[in-house]
Amino acid sequence: MGALTSFITNLIIYILLAVILDMLVPNSSFRKYTKLVIGLILVAILLAPVLNLFKADLPLAMEQTLAVIGRKDTGQFDAKITDKKSEINQADRAYTLEQMAVQLKRDAEGELMATFQYQVTGIRVEMKDKSSELKAENIKSIAVQLRKSSKNHEIEMVEPVDTSFHSDNKVQTTKEVEISDWLTKRWALSKDVVTVTIAK
């Protein structure tokens, strides 16, 4: 603000002196040279602030400004990257667990139908913790929902299937325990990992 005030003050003083000098110079051929010199000095005064910018160390000033901005933005940028990375990892993990459930269903479906006459309506895989690798020893539980398959191959009305998993601690029936043990052996898992629920 001080530089702007100084510039305007100098400009006003110069214009006043130029007007006074123009009045004092007699009307002759010498007057046009005086006006030329006064005009050039006025242009020099008007260009002075622009020339002062080039005297300053612009690259250093820009570097300092960018460094300050960079320090503020880097922290926010890193936080955003970390958030996006965790979102992507969670989505990838959920997709992988879903694919694992599909593979488990495909593996057991045929023999389960032939042996027990039950269809798999849903499988949910849960890992011990979110950071554990997707290996058999890190599986916390596999909840399997079954329903009795129709023995005849006639077309029948399709009833809505409840695909939500109920975690109420009800006692498993003998058939559910038998199928649970069979699936545990089939999938080579440790005991009590597979829980079977037969829909009524």
GROMACS .gro file of C-alpha atoms in nm:
model
  200
    1MET     CA    1   0.000   0.000   0.000
    2GLY     CA    2   0.289   0.234   0.079
    3ALA     CA    3   0.442   0.181  -0.268
    4LEU     CA    4   0.112   0.268  -0.438
    5THR     CA    5   0.076   0.588  -0.231
    6SER     CA    6   0.433   0.688  -0.312
    7PHE     CA    7   0.377   0.625  -0.684
    8ILE     CA    8   0.058   0.834  -0.698
    9THR     CA    9   0.222   1.119  -0.501
   10ASN     CA   10   0.521   1.127  -0.737
   11LEU     CA   11   0.289   1.122  -1.040
   12ILE     CA   12   0.081   1.416  -0.913
   13ILE     CA   13   0.390   1.622  -0.826
   14TYR     CA   14   0.541   1.556  -1.169
   15ILE     CA   15   0.221   1.652  -1.354
   16LEU     CA   16   0.201   1.978  -1.156
   17LEU     CA   17   0.567   2.059  -1.235
   18ALA     CA   18   0.512   1.968  -1.605
   19VAL     CA   19   0.212   2.204  -1.626
   20ILE     CA   20   0.409   2.488  -1.461
   21LEU     CA   21   0.709   2.425  -1.689
   22ASP     CA   22   0.481   2.423  -1.995
   23MET     CA   23   0.341   2.763  -1.894
   24LEU     CA   24   0.688   2.909  -1.842
   25VAL     CA   25   0.834   2.799  -2.176
   26PRO     CA   26   0.784   3.066  -2.446
   27ASN     CA   27   0.588   2.989  -2.762
   28SER     CA   28   0.871   2.893  -2.996
   29SER     CA   29   1.026   2.597  -3.180
   30PHE     CA   30   1.195   2.504  -2.851
   31ARG     CA   31   0.848   2.431  -2.693
   32LYS     CA   32   0.785   2.110  -2.895
   33TYR     CA   33   1.114   1.960  -2.766
   34THR     CA   34   1.017   2.050  -2.412
   35LYS     CA   35   0.683   1.871  -2.449
   36LEU     CA   36   0.861   1.564  -2.591
   37VAL     CA   37   1.098   1.548  -2.291
   38ILE     CA   38   0.812   1.599  -2.043
   39GLY     CA   39   0.613   1.318  -2.214
   40LEU     CA   40   0.910   1.077  -2.203
   41ILE     CA   41   0.966   1.148  -1.834
   42LEU     CA   42   0.592   1.086  -1.770
   43VAL     CA   43   0.615   0.749  -1.950
   44ALA     CA   44   0.922   0.661  -1.741
   45ILE     CA   45   0.734   0.746  -1.420
   46LEU     CA   46   0.438   0.533  -1.528
   47LEU     CA   47   0.666   0.237  -1.613
   48ALA     CA   48   0.866   0.260  -1.289
   49PRO     CA   49   0.648   0.012  -1.090
   50VAL     CA   50   0.667  -0.243  -1.372
   51LEU     CA   51   1.046  -0.206  -1.389
   52ASN     CA   52   1.069  -0.249  -1.010
   53LEU     CA   53   0.902  -0.589  -1.046
   54PHE     CA   54   1.186  -0.706  -1.268
   55LYS     CA   55   1.442  -0.590  -1.012
   56ALA     CA   56   1.285  -0.815  -0.748
   57ASP     CA   57   1.392  -1.180  -0.734
   58LEU     CA   58   1.075  -1.323  -0.890
   59PRO     CA   59   1.187  -1.687  -0.903
   60LEU     CA   60   1.273  -1.680  -0.531
   61ALA     CA   61   0.942  -1.512  -0.442
   62MET     CA   62   0.746  -1.766  -0.650
   63GLU     CA   63   0.938  -2.056  -0.497
   64GLN     CA   64   0.868  -1.934  -0.144
   65THR     CA   65   0.498  -1.884  -0.222
   66LEU     CA   66   0.466  -2.229  -0.380
   67ALA     CA   67   0.649  -2.387  -0.087
   68VAL     CA   68   0.400  -2.237   0.160
   69ILE     CA   69   0.103  -2.346  -0.054
   70GLY     CA   70   0.259  -2.689  -0.107
   71ARG     CA   71   0.302  -2.751   0.265
   72LYS     CA   72  -0.066  -2.678   0.327
   73ASP     CA   73  -0.193  -2.881   0.033
   74THR     CA   74   0.041  -3.179   0.075
   75GLY     CA   75  -0.112  -3.280   0.408
   76GLN     CA   76  -0.465  -3.258   0.271
   77PHE     CA   77  -0.365  -3.437  -0.048
   78ASP     CA   78  -0.196  -3.720   0.146
   79ALA     CA   79  -0.504  -3.759   0.365
   80LYS     CA   80  -0.730  -3.777   0.059
   81ILE     CA   81  -0.504  -4.037  -0.103
   82THR     CA   82  -0.506  -4.247   0.216
   83ASP     CA   83  -0.886  -4.228   0.236
   84LYS     CA   84  -0.928  -4.327  -0.130
   85LYS     CA   85  -0.679  -4.610  -0.088
   86SER     CA   86  -0.867  -4.752   0.211
   87GLU     CA   87  -1.199  -4.722   0.021
   88ILE     CA   88  -1.051  -4.909  -0.274
   89ASN     CA   89  -0.904  -5.177  -0.046
   90GLN     CA   90  -1.240  -5.226   0.128
   91ALA     CA   91  -1.424  -5.252  -0.202
   92ASP     CA   92  -1.164  -5.494  -0.337
   93ARG     CA   93  -1.183  -5.705  -0.020
   94ALA     CA   94  -1.565  -5.715  -0.033
   95TYR     CA   95  -1.553  -5.820  -0.398
   96THR     CA   96  -1.294  -6.091  -0.322
   97LEU     CA   97  -1.506  -6.227  -0.034
   98GLU     CA   98  -1.807  -6.232  -0.264
   99GLN     CA   99  -1.612  -6.423  -0.527
  100MET     CA  100  -1.489  -6.664  -0.260
  101ALA     CA  101  -1.851  -6.730  -0.159
  102VAL     CA  102  -1.944  -6.795  -0.524
  103GLN     CA  103  -1.657  -7.043  -0.561
  104LEU     CA  104  -1.754  -7.223  -0.239
  105LYS     CA  105  -2.113  -7.248  -0.362
  106ARG     CA  106  -2.006  -7.389  -0.699
  107ASP     CA  107  -1.776  -7.639  -0.531
  108ALA     CA  108  -2.041  -7.787  -0.299
  109GLU     CA  109  -2.366  -7.732  -0.486
  110GLY     CA  110  -2.380  -8.047  -0.698
  111GLU     CA  111  -2.282  -8.298  -0.430
  112LEU     CA  112  -2.491  -8.121  -0.167
  113MET     CA  113  -2.795  -8.163  -0.391
  114ALA     CA  114  -2.715  -8.528  -0.465
  115THR     CA  115  -2.636  -8.621  -0.105
  116PHE     CA  116  -2.878  -8.412   0.102
  117GLN     CA  117  -3.132  -8.272  -0.152
  118TYR     CA  118  -3.068  -7.912  -0.041
  119GLN     CA  119  -2.995  -7.603  -0.250
  120VAL     CA  120  -2.759  -7.325  -0.141
  121THR     CA  121  -2.947  -6.995  -0.130
  122GLY     CA  122  -2.665  -6.784   0.015
  123ILE     CA  123  -2.314  -6.792   0.155
  124ARG     CA  124  -2.145  -6.521   0.361
  125VAL     CA  125  -1.773  -6.536   0.438
  126GLU     CA  126  -1.630  -6.338   0.730
  127MET     CA  127  -1.258  -6.298   0.799
  128LYS     CA  128  -1.098  -6.278   1.147
  129ASP     CA  129  -0.997  -5.916   1.095
  130LYS     CA  130  -0.993  -5.666   0.810
  131SER     CA  131  -0.618  -5.679   0.757
  132SER     CA  132  -0.580  -6.057   0.751
  133GLU     CA  133  -0.491  -6.233   0.427
  134LEU     CA  134  -0.763  -6.423   0.243
  135LYS     CA  135  -0.652  -6.772   0.344
  136ALA     CA  136  -0.847  -7.063   0.490
  137GLU     CA  137  -0.682  -7.026   0.833
  138ASN     CA  138  -0.794  -6.661   0.854
  139ILE     CA  139  -1.164  -6.735   0.795
  140LYS     CA  140  -1.370  -6.655   1.102
  141SER     CA  141  -1.699  -6.798   0.981
  142ILE     CA  142  -1.890  -6.914   0.678
  143ALA     CA  143  -2.266  -6.884   0.710
  144VAL     CA  144  -2.451  -7.105   0.461
  145GLN     CA  145  -2.823  -7.083   0.398
  146LEU     CA  146  -2.999  -7.381   0.244
  147ARG     CA  147  -3.347  -7.477   0.139
  148LYS     CA  148  -3.499  -7.810   0.054
  149SER     CA  149  -3.495  -7.871  -0.319
  150SER     CA  150  -3.807  -7.988  -0.493
  151LYS     CA  151  -3.775  -8.354  -0.594
  152ASN     CA  152  -3.996  -8.331  -0.897
  153HIS     CA  153  -3.887  -8.115  -1.185
  154GLU     CA  154  -4.224  -7.952  -1.243
  155ILE     CA  155  -4.240  -7.578  -1.270
  156GLU     CA  156  -4.359  -7.433  -0.944
  157MET     CA  157  -4.417  -7.088  -0.806
  158VAL     CA  158  -4.097  -6.928  -0.688
  159GLU     CA  159  -4.118  -6.806  -0.333
  160PRO     CA  160  -3.915  -6.506  -0.220
  161VAL     CA  161  -3.590  -6.617  -0.059
  162ASP     CA  162  -3.464  -6.441   0.252
  163THR     CA  163  -3.099  -6.370   0.175
  164SER     CA  164  -3.031  -6.188   0.500
  165PHE     CA  165  -2.829  -6.379   0.753
  166HIS     CA  166  -2.970  -6.402   1.101
  167SER     CA  167  -2.714  -6.413   1.375
  168ASP     CA  168  -2.943  -6.520   1.654
  169ASN     CA  169  -2.777  -6.794   1.854
  170LYS     CA  170  -3.036  -7.064   1.793
  171VAL     CA  171  -2.941  -7.428   1.830
  172GLN     CA  172  -2.872  -7.606   1.504
  173THR     CA  173  -3.080  -7.905   1.409
  174THR     CA  174  -2.920  -8.246   1.357
  175LYS     CA  175  -2.949  -8.206   0.980
  176GLU     CA  176  -2.783  -7.861   0.994
  177VAL     CA  177  -2.497  -8.000   1.203
  178GLU     CA  178  -2.457  -8.296   0.966
  179ILE     CA  179  -2.441  -8.072   0.659
  180SER     CA  180  -2.214  -7.829   0.843
  181ASP     CA  181  -1.967  -8.111   0.921
  182TRP     CA  182  -1.985  -8.232   0.561
  183LEU     CA  183  -1.912  -7.883   0.424
  184THR     CA  184  -1.627  -7.836   0.674
  185LYS     CA  185  -1.459  -8.151   0.543
  186ARG     CA  186  -1.540  -8.065   0.183
  187TRP     CA  187  -1.379  -7.722   0.210
  188ALA     CA  188  -1.094  -7.843   0.438
  189LEU     CA  189  -1.169  -7.592   0.713
  190SER     CA  190  -1.128  -7.606   1.088
  191LYS     CA  191  -1.419  -7.714   1.306
  192ASP     CA  192  -1.698  -7.468   1.396
  193VAL     CA  193  -1.619  -7.233   1.105
  194VAL     CA  194  -1.915  -7.339   0.890
  195THR     CA  195  -2.265  -7.264   1.017
  196VAL     CA  196  -2.563  -7.399   0.823
  197THR     CA  197  -2.917  -7.262   0.841
  198ILE     CA  198  -3.199  -7.443   0.663
  199ALA     CA  199  -3.486  -7.218   0.557
  200LYS     CA  200  -3.829  -7.344   0.646
   0.00000   0.00000   0.00000
